[in-house]
Structures are given as C-alpha cells and as structure tokens.
Short mmCIF file of C-alpha atoms and ligand atoms in Angstrom, two decimals:
data_model
loop_
_atom_site.label_atom_id
_atom_site.label_comp_id
_atom_site.label_asym_id
_atom_site.label_seq_id
_atom_site.Cartn_x
_atom_site.Cartn_y
_atom_site.Cartn_z
CA MET E 818 18.62 -1.94 13.55
CA ILE E 819 15.42 -0.48 12.11
CA ARG E 820 13.86 1.64 14.86
CA LYS E 821 11.68 3.99 12.85
CA ALA E 822 8.67 3.33 10.67
CA VAL E 823 6.53 5.57 8.49
CA ILE E 824 2.87 4.75 7.93
CA PRO E 825 1.30 6.73 5.07
CA ALA E 826 -2.39 7.07 5.91
CA ALA E 827 -3.41 10.34 4.29
CA GLY E 828 -5.09 9.08 1.09
CA PHE E 829 -8.70 9.74 0.12
CA GLY E 830 -9.81 6.11 0.06
CA THR E 831 -12.07 6.71 -2.93
CA ARG E 832 -12.30 3.00 -3.70
CA MET E 833 -14.12 2.45 -0.41
CA LEU E 834 -16.69 5.23 -0.73
CA PRO E 835 -19.23 5.81 0.71
CA ALA E 836 -17.74 4.08 3.79
CA THR E 837 -14.82 6.51 3.73
CA LYS E 838 -16.82 9.69 3.23
CA SER E 839 -16.39 10.77 6.85
CA GLN E 840 -14.06 8.13 8.32
CA PRO E 841 -10.51 7.21 7.31
CA LYS E 842 -10.23 3.90 5.46
CA GLU E 843 -7.34 3.04 7.78
CA MET E 844 -9.88 3.05 10.64
CA MET E 845 -12.25 0.55 8.99
CA PRO E 846 -12.62 -2.39 11.39
CA VAL E 847 -11.35 -5.81 10.44
CA VAL E 848 -13.06 -8.23 12.84
CA ASP E 849 -12.84 -5.89 15.85
CA LYS E 850 -9.74 -3.75 15.29
CA PRO E 851 -9.09 -0.89 12.88
CA VAL E 852 -6.83 -1.78 9.96
CA ILE E 853 -4.10 0.61 11.08
CA GLN E 854 -3.83 -1.08 14.48
CA TYR E 855 -2.84 -4.34 12.74
CA VAL E 856 -0.19 -2.33 10.85
CA VAL E 857 1.18 -0.76 14.06
CA GLU E 858 1.21 -4.16 15.80
CA GLU E 859 3.22 -5.66 12.94
CA ALA E 860 5.76 -2.82 13.18
CA VAL E 861 6.07 -3.18 16.96
CA ALA E 862 6.38 -6.98 16.73
CA SER E 863 9.24 -6.38 14.26
CA GLY E 864 11.19 -4.23 16.73
CA VAL E 865 10.08 -0.74 15.65
CA THR E 866 9.82 1.72 18.54
CA ASP E 867 9.09 4.99 16.74
CA ILE E 868 6.25 5.47 14.26
CA LEU E 869 5.45 8.49 12.12
CA MET E 870 1.97 8.50 10.62
CA VAL E 871 1.37 10.69 7.59
CA ILE E 872 -2.21 11.87 7.81
CA SER E 873 -4.39 14.62 6.36
CA LYS E 874 -7.57 16.55 7.06
CA GLY E 875 -10.39 14.22 8.05
CA LYS E 876 -8.08 11.65 9.69
CA ARG E 877 -8.65 12.82 13.24
CA ALA E 878 -10.03 9.41 14.24
CA ILE E 879 -6.54 7.93 13.72
CA GLU E 880 -5.02 10.44 16.19
CA ASP E 881 -7.78 9.73 18.71
CA HIS E 882 -7.35 5.97 18.38
CA PHE E 883 -3.69 6.10 19.37
CA ASP E 884 -4.20 8.69 22.11
CA ARG E 885 -5.20 7.78 25.65
CA SER E 886 -8.89 7.91 26.47
CA TYR E 887 -9.09 8.65 30.19
CA GLU E 888 -12.89 8.70 30.34
CA LEU E 889 -13.19 5.32 28.68
CA GLU E 890 -10.44 3.87 30.86
CA ALA E 891 -12.14 5.13 34.02
CA GLN E 892 -15.44 3.64 32.94
CA LEU E 893 -13.96 0.24 32.14
CA GLU E 894 -12.16 0.26 35.45
CA GLU E 895 -15.33 1.11 37.34
CA LYS E 896 -17.19 -1.72 35.63
CA GLY E 897 -14.39 -4.19 36.38
CA LYS E 898 -13.70 -4.91 32.70
CA ALA E 899 -10.01 -5.61 33.19
CA ASP E 900 -9.31 -7.32 29.84
CA LEU E 901 -10.90 -4.53 27.81
CA LEU E 902 -9.12 -1.92 29.91
CA ALA E 903 -5.76 -3.55 29.28
CA SER E 904 -6.40 -3.80 25.52
CA VAL E 905 -7.46 -0.14 25.34
CA LYS E 906 -4.43 1.06 27.34
CA ARG E 907 -2.05 -1.01 25.23
CA ILE E 908 -3.04 0.83 22.03
CA SER E 909 -1.57 4.12 23.21
CA SER E 910 1.57 2.63 24.74
CA MET E 911 2.75 0.29 21.98
CA ALA E 912 5.25 2.74 20.46
CA ASN E 913 6.13 6.42 20.28
CA ILE E 914 3.64 7.63 17.70
CA HIS E 915 4.02 10.94 15.88
CA PHE E 916 1.95 12.62 13.20
CA VAL E 917 2.72 14.80 10.22
CA TRP E 918 0.16 16.32 7.85
CA GLN E 919 0.43 15.86 4.10
CA LYS E 920 -0.75 19.24 2.86
CA GLU E 921 -2.00 18.10 -0.55
CA LEU E 922 -2.66 14.50 -1.50
CA ASN E 923 0.01 14.25 -4.18
CA GLY E 924 0.57 10.51 -3.96
CA LEU E 925 2.45 7.91 -1.92
CA GLY E 926 5.91 9.20 -2.83
CA ASP E 927 4.92 12.68 -1.70
CA ALA E 928 3.51 11.28 1.58
CA ILE E 929 6.81 9.53 2.37
CA SER E 930 8.83 12.65 1.62
CA TYR E 931 7.13 14.31 4.65
CA ALA E 932 9.09 11.89 6.86
CA LYS E 933 12.51 13.24 5.84
CA TYR E 934 13.25 15.34 8.93
CA HIS E 935 11.77 12.86 11.36
CA VAL E 936 13.68 9.90 9.94
CA GLY E 937 17.03 11.68 9.61
CA ASN E 938 20.00 9.71 8.42
CA GLU E 939 19.03 6.14 9.21
CA PRO E 940 17.32 3.26 7.42
CA PHE E 941 13.58 3.09 8.09
CA ALA E 942 10.49 1.02 7.33
CA VAL E 943 7.39 2.02 5.37
CA LEU E 944 4.13 0.18 6.03
CA LEU E 945 1.04 1.15 4.03
CA GLY E 946 -1.69 2.09 6.45
CA ASP E 947 -4.42 0.33 4.49
CA THR E 948 -2.60 -2.99 4.00
CA ILE E 949 -2.63 -5.89 6.44
CA MET E 950 0.10 -8.49 6.08
CA ASP E 951 -1.06 -11.76 7.53
CA SER E 952 1.67 -14.22 8.40
CA LEU E 953 1.59 -17.37 10.49
CA GLY E 954 5.36 -17.10 11.05
CA ASP E 955 7.48 -13.99 11.58
CA PRO E 956 5.77 -10.65 10.86
CA VAL E 957 6.38 -9.64 7.23
CA LEU E 958 8.25 -6.47 8.26
CA LEU E 959 10.60 -8.53 10.42
CA GLN E 960 11.27 -10.81 7.43
CA LEU E 961 12.33 -7.72 5.45
CA ILE E 962 14.46 -6.40 8.31
CA GLU E 963 16.34 -9.71 8.37
CA GLN E 964 17.09 -9.28 4.67
CA TYR E 965 18.19 -5.68 5.23
CA GLU E 966 20.60 -6.84 7.92
CA MET E 967 22.32 -9.02 5.32
CA THR E 968 22.22 -6.67 2.32
CA LYS E 969 22.46 -3.26 4.05
CA ALA E 970 20.43 -2.00 1.09
CA SER E 971 16.78 -1.07 0.54
CA VAL E 972 14.48 -4.11 0.43
CA VAL E 973 10.88 -4.17 -0.77
CA ALA E 974 8.23 -6.79 -0.06
CA MET E 975 7.19 -8.84 -3.08
CA GLU E 976 4.50 -11.38 -3.79
CA ARG E 977 3.95 -13.62 -6.79
CA VAL E 978 0.76 -12.73 -8.68
CA SER E 979 -0.80 -14.47 -11.68
CA MET E 980 0.27 -13.05 -15.06
CA ASP E 981 -3.25 -11.79 -15.79
CA LYS E 982 -2.92 -9.48 -12.76
CA VAL E 983 0.56 -7.98 -13.37
CA HIS E 984 -0.99 -4.91 -15.03
CA ARG E 985 -2.31 -3.82 -11.62
CA TYR E 986 1.06 -3.71 -9.84
CA GLY E 987 4.60 -2.39 -9.81
CA ILE E 988 6.66 -5.34 -11.06
CA ILE E 989 10.33 -6.04 -10.36
CA ASP E 990 12.86 -7.12 -12.93
CA GLY E 991 15.46 -8.82 -10.76
CA GLU E 992 18.26 -11.32 -10.54
CA ASP E 993 17.44 -14.31 -8.33
CA VAL E 994 20.18 -14.40 -5.68
CA GLY E 995 18.62 -17.30 -3.78
CA ASN E 996 16.44 -17.80 -0.71
CA ASP E 997 13.59 -15.72 -2.18
CA LEU E 998 15.79 -12.64 -2.52
CA PHE E 999 16.04 -10.77 -5.85
CA LYS E 1000 18.55 -8.05 -6.72
CA ALA E 1001 16.59 -5.41 -8.61
CA ARG E 1002 17.54 -4.47 -12.18
CA SER E 1003 14.46 -2.34 -12.74
CA PHE E 1004 10.96 -1.60 -11.55
CA VAL E 1005 8.17 -1.49 -14.11
CA GLU E 1006 4.89 0.19 -13.23
CA LYS E 1007 1.74 -1.71 -14.25
CA PRO E 1008 3.09 -3.57 -17.34
CA ASN E 1009 0.98 -5.60 -19.80
CA ALA E 1010 1.39 -9.35 -19.28
CA ALA E 1011 3.35 -9.53 -22.55
CA ASP E 1012 5.92 -6.90 -21.42
CA ALA E 1013 6.17 -7.93 -17.75
CA PRO E 1014 9.70 -9.02 -16.79
CA SER E 1015 8.30 -11.25 -14.00
CA ASN E 1016 5.19 -11.85 -11.94
CA LEU E 1017 6.78 -10.43 -8.79
CA ALA E 1018 4.62 -7.56 -7.54
CA ILE E 1019 6.02 -4.95 -5.17
CA GLY E 1020 4.14 -3.41 -2.33
CA GLY E 1021 2.82 -2.98 1.13
CA ARG E 1022 6.07 -2.99 3.10
CA TYR E 1023 9.48 -1.46 2.40
CA ILE E 1024 12.83 -0.84 4.07
CA PHE E 1025 14.61 2.21 2.67
CA THR E 1026 18.01 3.67 3.24
CA PRO E 1027 17.68 7.46 3.76
CA GLU E 1028 18.92 8.27 0.23
CA ILE E 1029 15.35 7.64 -0.98
CA PHE E 1030 14.47 11.20 0.16
CA THR E 1031 16.93 12.72 -2.32
CA TYR E 1032 15.25 10.88 -5.19
CA LEU E 1033 11.74 11.70 -3.97
CA GLU E 1034 12.75 15.37 -4.21
CA GLN E 1035 14.05 14.98 -7.75
CA ILE E 1036 11.26 13.10 -9.52
CA ASP E 1037 8.50 14.74 -11.52
CA ARG E 1038 4.86 13.91 -11.18
CA GLY E 1039 4.09 10.57 -12.83
CA VAL E 1040 1.01 8.36 -13.30
CA ASN E 1041 -2.22 10.11 -12.16
CA ASN E 1042 -0.20 13.32 -11.88
CA GLU E 1043 1.10 12.04 -8.50
CA ILE E 1044 4.59 11.79 -7.00
CA GLN E 1045 5.07 8.04 -7.41
CA LEU E 1046 7.26 6.08 -5.02
CA THR E 1047 8.13 3.62 -7.80
CA ASP E 1048 9.60 6.45 -9.90
CA ALA E 1049 11.91 7.45 -7.02
CA MET E 1050 12.90 3.80 -6.51
CA ARG E 1051 13.73 3.44 -10.21
CA MET E 1052 15.95 6.53 -10.07
CA MET E 1053 17.64 5.38 -6.86
CA LEU E 1054 18.45 2.05 -8.46
CA GLN E 1055 20.85 3.81 -10.84
CA ASP E 1056 23.11 4.68 -7.88
CA HIS E 1057 22.25 2.15 -5.15
CA ASP E 1058 21.57 -1.58 -4.87
CA MET E 1059 18.00 -2.49 -4.04
CA TYR E 1060 16.41 -5.85 -3.37
CA GLY E 1061 13.01 -7.49 -3.43
CA TYR E 1062 12.09 -10.27 -1.03
CA VAL E 1063 9.27 -12.79 -1.54
CA TYR E 1064 7.85 -12.91 1.96
CA GLU E 1065 5.92 -15.67 3.64
CA GLY E 1066 2.41 -14.37 4.23
CA THR E 1067 -0.69 -12.95 2.59
CA ARG E 1068 -1.25 -9.35 1.66
CA TYR E 1069 -4.67 -7.79 2.09
CA ASP E 1070 -5.14 -4.36 0.54
CA VAL E 1071 -8.06 -3.42 2.73
CA GLY E 1072 -8.59 -0.27 0.62
CA ASN E 1073 -10.44 -2.32 -1.99
CA THR E 1074 -13.84 -3.79 -1.23
CA LEU E 1075 -13.24 -7.44 -2.14
CA ASP E 1076 -10.01 -7.64 -0.11
CA PHE E 1077 -11.76 -5.89 2.77
CA ILE E 1078 -14.43 -8.60 2.90
CA LYS E 1079 -11.87 -11.41 2.44
CA THR E 1080 -9.72 -10.06 5.28
CA ASN E 1081 -12.65 -10.02 7.69
CA ILE E 1082 -13.52 -13.62 6.83
CA ALA E 1083 -9.92 -14.92 6.89
CA LEU E 1084 -9.02 -13.24 10.18
CA GLY E 1085 -12.44 -13.97 11.69
CA LEU E 1086 -12.01 -17.69 10.93
CA ARG E 1087 -8.62 -17.58 12.70
CA ARG E 1088 -10.15 -16.32 15.96
CA ALA E 1089 -10.74 -19.00 18.59
CA ASP E 1090 -13.83 -17.21 19.93
CA LEU E 1091 -15.45 -16.51 16.54
CA GLY E 1092 -13.93 -18.91 14.00
CA PRO E 1093 -15.97 -22.10 14.62
CA ALA E 1094 -19.34 -20.29 14.57
CA LEU E 1095 -18.34 -18.29 11.48
CA GLU E 1096 -17.19 -21.44 9.69
CA ASP E 1097 -20.45 -23.27 10.46
CA TRP E 1098 -22.44 -20.31 9.21
CA LEU E 1099 -20.40 -20.06 6.01
CA LYS E 1100 -20.92 -23.78 5.32
CA VAL E 1101 -24.69 -23.44 5.73
CA LEU E 1102 -24.70 -20.35 3.52
CA MET E 1103 -22.79 -22.14 0.75
CA ALA E 1104 -24.81 -25.39 1.06
CA ASN E 1105 -28.08 -23.50 0.75
CA ASN E 1106 -26.76 -21.85 -2.35
CA ARG E 1107 -27.65 -18.47 -0.92
CA ILE E 1108 -24.73 -16.72 -2.57
P1 LIG R 2339 -3.61 4.20 -2.03
O1 LIG R 2339 -3.27 4.64 -3.38
O2 LIG R 2339 -4.17 2.83 -1.86
O3 LIG R 2339 -4.57 5.22 -1.28
O4 LIG R 2339 -2.34 4.41 -1.09
P2 LIG R 2339 -5.71 6.18 -1.76
O5 LIG R 2339 -5.20 7.26 -2.65
O6 LIG R 2339 -6.38 6.59 -0.50
O7 LIG R 2339 -6.64 5.15 -2.55
P3 LIG R 2339 -7.93 5.40 -3.43
O8 LIG R 2339 -7.51 5.02 -4.82
O9 LIG R 2339 -8.36 6.85 -3.28
O10 LIG R 2339 -8.97 4.44 -2.90
C1 LIG R 2339 -1.79 3.48 -0.16
C2 LIG R 2339 -1.55 4.15 1.19
O11 LIG R 2339 -0.86 5.39 1.01
C3 LIG R 2339 -1.59 6.45 1.59
C4 LIG R 2339 -3.02 5.95 1.74
O12 LIG R 2339 -3.66 6.57 2.85
C5 LIG R 2339 -2.84 4.45 1.92
O13 LIG R 2339 -2.71 4.09 3.29
N1 LIG R 2339 -1.48 7.67 0.77
C6 LIG R 2339 -1.81 7.64 -0.55
C7 LIG R 2339 -1.04 8.84 1.36
O14 LIG R 2339 -0.71 8.86 2.56
N2 LIG R 2339 -0.99 9.98 0.59
C8 LIG R 2339 -1.32 10.00 -0.73
O15 LIG R 2339 -1.24 11.09 -1.36
C9 LIG R 2339 -1.75 8.80 -1.32
#
C-alpha cells in the first residue's frame, strides 16, 4: 500500500514570470482550479491519505488553499450556495495535508530529501506540484502503484517523446519486460538525440522505496548546481532494481507557458458546462484566421 505522497512545490517558477512574481505557480488556475488541487485529487483518487507538501517562502497561498475558510463557508451557506460550499469544504478534507519548508531552493532532489522524517521507512509517491497528469482511465499515480505492487521496487512514470525533444528530459535506458514496463539499466540526463538510449522520458510522478533518501544525502550538486533527483536515482540503481512505466495519459507541465495554455484548452473542452461553447469559439477563431 502507498499511503503517503510528497508534493514538491517550493520552486521559483521563473519560466512563468511575471505571473509567478507574487503567487506560486502551483496556484495558477487551470479552468477554475489551481494546478496543485488537480495533483492532490490524483493522489487521493489513487488511495493516498497523507500528503506532505514541500513549500518555501512566498507559497502561503498553497497553505491557505488547503486550510478551512470559515468566513467563506459561512457566506456561501447564508447565500444558499450549497454546491460551491460543498466544493470548498472538500478541498480541506480530502487528505491529511502537512507542510515542510525547503530552506534554500537547491533543486528537486533537495526538496524531496526534506520528506525523510515524515515518510519514515515505507514506500511513497512523489507528484510534481506543477504537473497535471490527465488520464481518461485510472489516475496515472494509481497506474504506477499497480506496477509497484508487482515489482516491489521504485517505479517512475515515463512517456514517449519525439527524438528531437529527448535533450529536454531525463531519459531511461531500460530492458522491455512487457506490458509497458521497463527495467532500468541507466538514467541519462538530457542527452543529444544521437546519444539517447531511447525516447522514454522520465518525470512527473514517481514511487520510491525509502532507500532513495540515503542516495539523496550522498550525491553532490549536479546540473545547475542543484541536488538532482536523477543523480540520486542513478546511484540507487547500482544497488536496487528500478522500473519505468509508460502510463496511459497526457502530461502537462503547467510550469511552462505553452503547456499552461494547452492544459486550459484541453481541460476546458472536456467540461460539459464550458466545452461546447469553447469549441465553437475556437472554430470561429481558426476559421477567421485570427491566430
Ligand atoms: P521545476 O524545475 O519545474 O521548478 O520543478 P522551478 O525551479 O520552480 O522551475 P523554473 O525553472 O524556475 O520555472 C518541478 C517541481 O519541483 C518543485 C517545483 O516547485 C515544481 O513543483 N521544486 C523545484 C522544489 O520544490 N524545490 C526546488 O528546489 C526545485
């Protein structure tokens, strides 16, 4: 059973400036919910009951979002807005949510290492706080948990990317063991297309056995002078099996502007109350060549 999840959400969000100058990128709305609420909902729908968010200075809005808001609740109640009241109350009761503060923004690996004492000696999930995984079937985290239950080893989410994009990602060199599962031989950070061992990009969601903390403590600073999660994974692979799983779904890294816009359109089109009007408007926009 995976009960605990860690959501790193402390980063600067420089790629989304100026929007992120005074608000966390994880709180940017997609359609009508902040990004990080989609992430929490995916974790909860996958069976997680305990969530640790790694935050930093300037991320207060995340704490407030997952706290109860008695004034707002009272006002909605008074106005008879039952649906809104229920949706607002649900946010703070979805899971046990805890916070820890990353003192210096030393990278994703460093952020995860802050979860060591909270997680203890059990396997746990990591969900990036700025990444929405959209799936029409099982939530992507649940797909990984099912793989973990078979392998009892760390499993990372993978997606196929075109070869001209491999240089942007951590890429897995793995043995195909069937049913979209790959046993990792190595992880290569941002390779050139010519050197890439595959087009399988890692990221967004992970299940780790607790040994990952030992390796996070041992690694030196890597690319960008940051403690890189991929470096710890590569070191862990020398002693422990690790797997990559090609999930069913679409990954949206909402921390970059193009993906942010795409996510709003894709998820907006899916909504019964907004989709038809949005689709009509998009068709007119395209037909009039106003783009
Ligand atoms: P990113 O690398 O996308 O976040 O990390 P960033 O550093 O905020 O991005 P830019 O380049 O400045 O735009 C993925 C996730 O890991 C968190 C981020 O908040 C994001 O949710 N993160 C990253 C941390 O928690 N701590 C860090 O030191 C770095």
